[in-house]
mmCIF file of N, CA, C and O in Angstrom:
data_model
loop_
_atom_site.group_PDB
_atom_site.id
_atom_site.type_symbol
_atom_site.label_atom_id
_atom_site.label_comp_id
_atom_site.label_asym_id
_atom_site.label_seq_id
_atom_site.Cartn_x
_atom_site.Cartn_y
_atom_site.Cartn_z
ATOM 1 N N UNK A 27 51.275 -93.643 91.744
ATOM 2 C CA UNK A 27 50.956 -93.425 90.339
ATOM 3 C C UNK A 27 49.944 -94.458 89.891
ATOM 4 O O UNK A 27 49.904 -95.626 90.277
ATOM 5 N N UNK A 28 49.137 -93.880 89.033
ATOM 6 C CA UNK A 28 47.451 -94.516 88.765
ATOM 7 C C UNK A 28 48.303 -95.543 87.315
ATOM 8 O O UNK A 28 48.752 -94.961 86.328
ATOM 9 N N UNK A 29 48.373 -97.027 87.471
ATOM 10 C CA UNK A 29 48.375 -97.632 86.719
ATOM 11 C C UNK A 29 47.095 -97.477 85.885
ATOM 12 O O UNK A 29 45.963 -97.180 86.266
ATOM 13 N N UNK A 30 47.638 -97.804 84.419
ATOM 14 C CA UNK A 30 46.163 -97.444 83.138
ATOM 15 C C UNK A 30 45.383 -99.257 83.675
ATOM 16 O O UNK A 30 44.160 -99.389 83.719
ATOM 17 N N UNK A 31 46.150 -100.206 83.951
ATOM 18 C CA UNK A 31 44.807 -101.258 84.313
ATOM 19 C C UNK A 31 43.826 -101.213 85.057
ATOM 20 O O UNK A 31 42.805 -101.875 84.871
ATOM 21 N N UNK A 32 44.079 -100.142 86.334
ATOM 22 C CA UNK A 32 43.731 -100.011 87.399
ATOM 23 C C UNK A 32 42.760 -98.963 86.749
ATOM 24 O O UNK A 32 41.564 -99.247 86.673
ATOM 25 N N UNK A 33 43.271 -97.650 86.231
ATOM 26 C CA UNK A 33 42.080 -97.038 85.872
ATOM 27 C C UNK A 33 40.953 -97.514 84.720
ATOM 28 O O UNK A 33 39.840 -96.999 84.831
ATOM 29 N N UNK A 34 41.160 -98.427 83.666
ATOM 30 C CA UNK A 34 40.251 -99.178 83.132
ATOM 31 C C UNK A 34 39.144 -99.662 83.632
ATOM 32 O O UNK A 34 38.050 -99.518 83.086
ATOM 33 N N UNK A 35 39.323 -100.247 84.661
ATOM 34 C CA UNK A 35 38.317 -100.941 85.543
ATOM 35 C C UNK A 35 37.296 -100.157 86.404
ATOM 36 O O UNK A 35 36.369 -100.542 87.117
ATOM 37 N N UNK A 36 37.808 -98.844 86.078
ATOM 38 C CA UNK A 36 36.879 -97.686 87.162
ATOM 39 C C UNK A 36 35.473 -97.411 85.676
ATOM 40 O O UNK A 36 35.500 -97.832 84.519
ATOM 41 N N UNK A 37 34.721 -96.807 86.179
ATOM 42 C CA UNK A 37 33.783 -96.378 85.312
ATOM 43 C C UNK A 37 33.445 -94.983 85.122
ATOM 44 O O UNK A 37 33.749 -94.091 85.914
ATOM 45 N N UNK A 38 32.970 -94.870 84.319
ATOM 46 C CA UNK A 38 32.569 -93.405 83.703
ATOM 47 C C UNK A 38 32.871 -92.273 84.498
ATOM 48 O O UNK A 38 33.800 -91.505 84.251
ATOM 49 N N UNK A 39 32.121 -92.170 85.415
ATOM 50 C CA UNK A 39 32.057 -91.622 87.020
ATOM 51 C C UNK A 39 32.789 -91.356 87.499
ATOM 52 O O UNK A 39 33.083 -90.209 87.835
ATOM 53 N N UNK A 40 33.603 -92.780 87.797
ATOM 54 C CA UNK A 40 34.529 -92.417 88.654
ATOM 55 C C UNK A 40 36.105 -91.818 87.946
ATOM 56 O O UNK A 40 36.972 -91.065 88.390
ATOM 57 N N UNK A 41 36.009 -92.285 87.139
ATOM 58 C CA UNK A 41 36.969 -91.637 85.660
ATOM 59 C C UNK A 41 36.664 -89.965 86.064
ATOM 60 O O UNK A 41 37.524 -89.527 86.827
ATOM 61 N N UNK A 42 35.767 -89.132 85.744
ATOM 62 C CA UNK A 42 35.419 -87.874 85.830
ATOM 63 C C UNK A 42 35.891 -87.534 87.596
ATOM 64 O O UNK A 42 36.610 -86.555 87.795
ATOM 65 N N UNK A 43 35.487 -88.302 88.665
ATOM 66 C CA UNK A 43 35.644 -87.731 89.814
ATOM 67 C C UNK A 43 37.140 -87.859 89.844
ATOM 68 O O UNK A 43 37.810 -86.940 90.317
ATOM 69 N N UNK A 44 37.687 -88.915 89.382
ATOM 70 C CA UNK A 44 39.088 -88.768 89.930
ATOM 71 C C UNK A 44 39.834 -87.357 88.843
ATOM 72 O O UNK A 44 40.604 -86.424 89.074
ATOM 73 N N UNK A 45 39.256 -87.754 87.880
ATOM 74 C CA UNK A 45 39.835 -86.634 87.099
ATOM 75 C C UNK A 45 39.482 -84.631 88.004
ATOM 76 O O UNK A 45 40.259 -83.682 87.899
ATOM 77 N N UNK A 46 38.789 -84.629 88.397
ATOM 78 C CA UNK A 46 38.139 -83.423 88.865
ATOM 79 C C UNK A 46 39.269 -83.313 90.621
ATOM 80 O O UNK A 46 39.586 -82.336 91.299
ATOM 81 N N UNK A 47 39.541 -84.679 90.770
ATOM 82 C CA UNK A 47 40.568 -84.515 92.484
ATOM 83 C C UNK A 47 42.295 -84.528 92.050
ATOM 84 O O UNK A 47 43.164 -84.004 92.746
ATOM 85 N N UNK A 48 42.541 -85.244 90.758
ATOM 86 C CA UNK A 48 43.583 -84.570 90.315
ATOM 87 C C UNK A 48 43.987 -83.186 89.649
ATOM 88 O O UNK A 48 45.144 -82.831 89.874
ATOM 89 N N UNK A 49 43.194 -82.341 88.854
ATOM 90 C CA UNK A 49 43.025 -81.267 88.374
ATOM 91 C C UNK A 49 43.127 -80.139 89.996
ATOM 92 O O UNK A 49 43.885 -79.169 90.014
ATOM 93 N N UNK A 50 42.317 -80.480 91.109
ATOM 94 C CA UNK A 50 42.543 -79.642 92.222
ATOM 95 C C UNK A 50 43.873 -80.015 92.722
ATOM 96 O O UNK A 50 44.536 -78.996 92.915
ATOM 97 N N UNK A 51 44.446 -80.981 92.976
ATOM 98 C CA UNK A 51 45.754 -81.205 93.051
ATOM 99 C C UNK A 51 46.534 -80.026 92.400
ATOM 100 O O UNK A 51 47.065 -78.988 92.794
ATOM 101 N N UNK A 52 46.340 -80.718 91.141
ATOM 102 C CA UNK A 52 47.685 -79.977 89.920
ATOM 103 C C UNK A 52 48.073 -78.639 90.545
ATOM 104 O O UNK A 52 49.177 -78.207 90.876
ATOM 105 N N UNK A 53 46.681 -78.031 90.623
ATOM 106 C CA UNK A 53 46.170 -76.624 90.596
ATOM 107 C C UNK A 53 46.994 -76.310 91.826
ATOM 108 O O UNK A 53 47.908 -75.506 91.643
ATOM 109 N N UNK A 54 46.789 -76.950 93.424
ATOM 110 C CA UNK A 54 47.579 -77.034 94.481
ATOM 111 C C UNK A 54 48.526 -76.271 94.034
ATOM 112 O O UNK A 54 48.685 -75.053 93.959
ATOM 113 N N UNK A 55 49.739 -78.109 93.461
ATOM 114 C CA UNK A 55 50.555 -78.059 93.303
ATOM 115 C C UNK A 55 51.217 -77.246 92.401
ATOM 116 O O UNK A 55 52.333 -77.632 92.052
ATOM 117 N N UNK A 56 50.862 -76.381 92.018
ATOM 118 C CA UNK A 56 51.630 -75.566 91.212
ATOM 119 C C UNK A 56 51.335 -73.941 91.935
ATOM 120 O O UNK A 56 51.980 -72.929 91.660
ATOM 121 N N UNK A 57 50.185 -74.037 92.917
ATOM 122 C CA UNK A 57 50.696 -72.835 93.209
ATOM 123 C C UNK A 57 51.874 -72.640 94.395
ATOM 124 O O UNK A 57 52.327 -71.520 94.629
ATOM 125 N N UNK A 58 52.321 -73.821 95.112
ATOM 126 C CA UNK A 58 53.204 -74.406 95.771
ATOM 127 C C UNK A 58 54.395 -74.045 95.721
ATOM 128 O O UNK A 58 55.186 -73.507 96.496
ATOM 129 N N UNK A 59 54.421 -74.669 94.005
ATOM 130 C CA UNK A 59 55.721 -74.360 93.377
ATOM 131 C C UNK A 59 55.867 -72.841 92.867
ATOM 132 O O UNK A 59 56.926 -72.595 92.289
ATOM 133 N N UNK A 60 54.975 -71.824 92.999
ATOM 134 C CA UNK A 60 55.081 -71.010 92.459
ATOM 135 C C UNK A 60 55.503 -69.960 94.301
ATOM 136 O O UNK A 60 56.116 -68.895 94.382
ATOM 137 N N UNK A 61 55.162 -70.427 94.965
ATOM 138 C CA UNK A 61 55.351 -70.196 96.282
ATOM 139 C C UNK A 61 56.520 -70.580 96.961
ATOM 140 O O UNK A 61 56.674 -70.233 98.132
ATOM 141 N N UNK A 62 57.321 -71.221 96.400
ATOM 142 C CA UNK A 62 58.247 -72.284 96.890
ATOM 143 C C UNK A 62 58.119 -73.176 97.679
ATOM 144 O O UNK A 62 59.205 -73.600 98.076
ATOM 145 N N UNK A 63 57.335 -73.617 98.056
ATOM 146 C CA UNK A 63 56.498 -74.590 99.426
ATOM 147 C C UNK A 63 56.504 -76.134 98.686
ATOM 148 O O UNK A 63 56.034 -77.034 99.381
ATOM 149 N N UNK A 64 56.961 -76.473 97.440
ATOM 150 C CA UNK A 64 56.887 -77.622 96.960
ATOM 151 C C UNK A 64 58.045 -78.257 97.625
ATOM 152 O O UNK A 64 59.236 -77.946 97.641
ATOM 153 N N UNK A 65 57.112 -79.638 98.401
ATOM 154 C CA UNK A 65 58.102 -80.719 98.946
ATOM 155 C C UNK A 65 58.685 -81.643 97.813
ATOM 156 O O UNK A 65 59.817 -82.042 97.540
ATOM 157 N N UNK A 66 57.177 -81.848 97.160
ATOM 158 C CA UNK A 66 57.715 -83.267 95.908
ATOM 159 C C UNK A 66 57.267 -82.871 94.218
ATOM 160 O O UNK A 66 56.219 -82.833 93.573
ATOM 161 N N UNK A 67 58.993 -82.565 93.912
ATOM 162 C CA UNK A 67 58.302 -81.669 92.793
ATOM 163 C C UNK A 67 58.032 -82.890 91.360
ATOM 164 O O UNK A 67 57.762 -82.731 90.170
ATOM 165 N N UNK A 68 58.322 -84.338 92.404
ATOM 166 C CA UNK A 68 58.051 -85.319 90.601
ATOM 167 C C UNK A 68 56.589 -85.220 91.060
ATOM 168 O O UNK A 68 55.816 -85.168 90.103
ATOM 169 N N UNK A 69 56.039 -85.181 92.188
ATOM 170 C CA UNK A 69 54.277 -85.246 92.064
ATOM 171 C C UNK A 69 53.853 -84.649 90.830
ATOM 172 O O UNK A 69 53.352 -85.240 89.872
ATOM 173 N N UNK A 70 54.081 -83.517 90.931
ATOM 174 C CA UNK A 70 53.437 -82.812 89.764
ATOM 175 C C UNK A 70 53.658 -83.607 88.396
ATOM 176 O O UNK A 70 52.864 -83.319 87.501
ATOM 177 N N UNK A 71 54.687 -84.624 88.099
ATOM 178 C CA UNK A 71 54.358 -85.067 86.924
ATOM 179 C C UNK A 71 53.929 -86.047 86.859
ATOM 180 O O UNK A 71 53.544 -86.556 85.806
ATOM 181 N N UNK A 72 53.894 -86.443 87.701
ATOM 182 C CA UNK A 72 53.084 -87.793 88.262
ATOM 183 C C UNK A 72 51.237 -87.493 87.832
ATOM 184 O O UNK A 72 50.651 -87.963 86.857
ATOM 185 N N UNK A 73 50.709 -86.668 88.803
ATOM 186 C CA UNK A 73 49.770 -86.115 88.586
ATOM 187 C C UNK A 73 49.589 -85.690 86.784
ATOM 188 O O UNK A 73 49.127 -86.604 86.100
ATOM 189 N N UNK A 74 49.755 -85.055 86.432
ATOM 190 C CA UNK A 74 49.853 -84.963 84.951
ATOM 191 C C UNK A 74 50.050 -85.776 84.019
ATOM 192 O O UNK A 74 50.090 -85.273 82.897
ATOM 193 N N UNK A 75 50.194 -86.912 84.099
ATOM 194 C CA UNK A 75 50.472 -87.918 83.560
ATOM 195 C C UNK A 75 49.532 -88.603 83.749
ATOM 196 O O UNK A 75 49.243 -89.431 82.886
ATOM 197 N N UNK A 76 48.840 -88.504 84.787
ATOM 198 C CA UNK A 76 47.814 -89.713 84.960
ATOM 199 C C UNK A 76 46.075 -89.157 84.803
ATOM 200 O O UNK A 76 45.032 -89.789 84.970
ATOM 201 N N UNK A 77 46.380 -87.358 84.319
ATOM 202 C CA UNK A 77 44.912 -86.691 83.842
ATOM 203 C C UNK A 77 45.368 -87.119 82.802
ATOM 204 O O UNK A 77 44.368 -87.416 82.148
ATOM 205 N N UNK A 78 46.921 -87.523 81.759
ATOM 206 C CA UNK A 78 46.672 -87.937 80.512
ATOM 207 C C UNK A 78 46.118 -89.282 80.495
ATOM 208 O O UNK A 78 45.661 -89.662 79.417
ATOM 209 N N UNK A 79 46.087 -89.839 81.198
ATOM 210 C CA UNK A 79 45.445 -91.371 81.057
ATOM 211 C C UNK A 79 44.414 -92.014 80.793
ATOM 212 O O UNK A 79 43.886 -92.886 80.104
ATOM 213 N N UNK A 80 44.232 -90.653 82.251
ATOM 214 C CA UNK A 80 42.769 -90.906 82.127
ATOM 215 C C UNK A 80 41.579 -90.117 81.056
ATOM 216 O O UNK A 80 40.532 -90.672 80.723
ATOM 217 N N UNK A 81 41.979 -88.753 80.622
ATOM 218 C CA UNK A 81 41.710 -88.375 79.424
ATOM 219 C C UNK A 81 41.837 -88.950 78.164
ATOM 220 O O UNK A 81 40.989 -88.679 77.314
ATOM 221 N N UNK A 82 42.977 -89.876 77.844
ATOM 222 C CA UNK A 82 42.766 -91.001 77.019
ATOM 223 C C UNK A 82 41.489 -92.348 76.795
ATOM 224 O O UNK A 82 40.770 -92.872 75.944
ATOM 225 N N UNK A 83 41.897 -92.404 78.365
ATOM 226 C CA UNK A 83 40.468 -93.343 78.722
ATOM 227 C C UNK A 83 39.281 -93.168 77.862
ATOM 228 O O UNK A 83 38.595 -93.803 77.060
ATOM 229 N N UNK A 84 39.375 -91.909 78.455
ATOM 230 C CA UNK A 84 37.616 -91.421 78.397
ATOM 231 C C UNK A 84 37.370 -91.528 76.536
ATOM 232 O O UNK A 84 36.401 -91.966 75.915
ATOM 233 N N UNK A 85 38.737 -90.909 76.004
ATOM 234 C CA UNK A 85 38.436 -90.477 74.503
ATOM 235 C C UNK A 85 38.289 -91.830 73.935
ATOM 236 O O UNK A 85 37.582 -91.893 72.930
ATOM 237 N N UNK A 86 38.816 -92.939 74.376
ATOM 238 C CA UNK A 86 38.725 -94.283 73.807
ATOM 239 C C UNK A 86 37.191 -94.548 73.828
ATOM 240 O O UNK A 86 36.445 -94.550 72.849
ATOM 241 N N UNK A 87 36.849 -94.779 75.178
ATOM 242 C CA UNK A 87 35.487 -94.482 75.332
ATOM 243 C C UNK A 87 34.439 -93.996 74.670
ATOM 244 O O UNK A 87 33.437 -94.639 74.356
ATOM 245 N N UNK A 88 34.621 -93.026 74.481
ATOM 246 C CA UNK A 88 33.768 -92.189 73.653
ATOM 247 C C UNK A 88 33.558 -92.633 72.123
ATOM 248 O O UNK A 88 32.515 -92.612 71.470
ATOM 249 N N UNK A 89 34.965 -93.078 71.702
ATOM 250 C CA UNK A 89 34.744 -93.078 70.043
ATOM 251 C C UNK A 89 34.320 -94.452 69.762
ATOM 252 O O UNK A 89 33.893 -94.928 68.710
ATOM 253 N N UNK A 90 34.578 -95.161 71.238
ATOM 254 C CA UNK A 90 34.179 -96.791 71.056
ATOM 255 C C UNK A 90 32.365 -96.834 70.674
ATOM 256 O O UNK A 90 31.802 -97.257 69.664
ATOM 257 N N UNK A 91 31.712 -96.134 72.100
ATOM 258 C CA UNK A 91 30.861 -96.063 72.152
ATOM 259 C C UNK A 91 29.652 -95.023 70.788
ATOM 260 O O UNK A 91 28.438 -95.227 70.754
ATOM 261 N N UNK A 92 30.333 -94.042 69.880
ATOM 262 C CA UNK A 92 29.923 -94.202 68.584
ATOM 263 C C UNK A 92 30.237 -94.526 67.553
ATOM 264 O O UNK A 92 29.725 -94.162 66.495
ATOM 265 N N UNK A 93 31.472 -95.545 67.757
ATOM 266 C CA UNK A 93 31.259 -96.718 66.746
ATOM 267 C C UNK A 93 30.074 -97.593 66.999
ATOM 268 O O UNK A 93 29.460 -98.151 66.089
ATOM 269 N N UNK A 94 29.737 -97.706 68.415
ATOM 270 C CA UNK A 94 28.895 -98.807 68.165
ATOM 271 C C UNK A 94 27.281 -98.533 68.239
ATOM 272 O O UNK A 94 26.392 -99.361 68.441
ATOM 273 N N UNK A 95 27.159 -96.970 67.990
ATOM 274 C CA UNK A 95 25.575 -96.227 67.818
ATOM 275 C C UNK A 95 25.743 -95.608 66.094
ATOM 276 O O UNK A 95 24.813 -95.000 65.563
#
């Protein structure tokens, strides 16, 4: 699980790429579970929890960066 310090320190970029390799995950993992083939079903909230993070990230980001334009 993606600690929020750990993702702070990533940048823009890599914020979006990881976000784009968890989203294919999710996606995986849920058709898994919809298959019954799910080994680890806390992944999935694991995973989901940490596109909220990092979607937080980004929105912090964003409103930081037009406060300060």
């Amino acid at each position: 699980m993606a600690k929020t310090e750990d993702l702070r320190q990533k940048s823009d970029d890599q914020l979006a790429e990881e976000l784009t390799t968890l989203k294919r995950e999710q996606f995986n993992l849920r058709f898994q579970a919809a298959t019954n083939q799910l080994e680890a079903p806390a992944r999935i909230r694991e995973v989901r929890r940490t596109i909220a993070k990092i979607k937080t990230l980004q929105g912090e980001r964003s409103r930081s960066a037009e406060a300060k334009a």
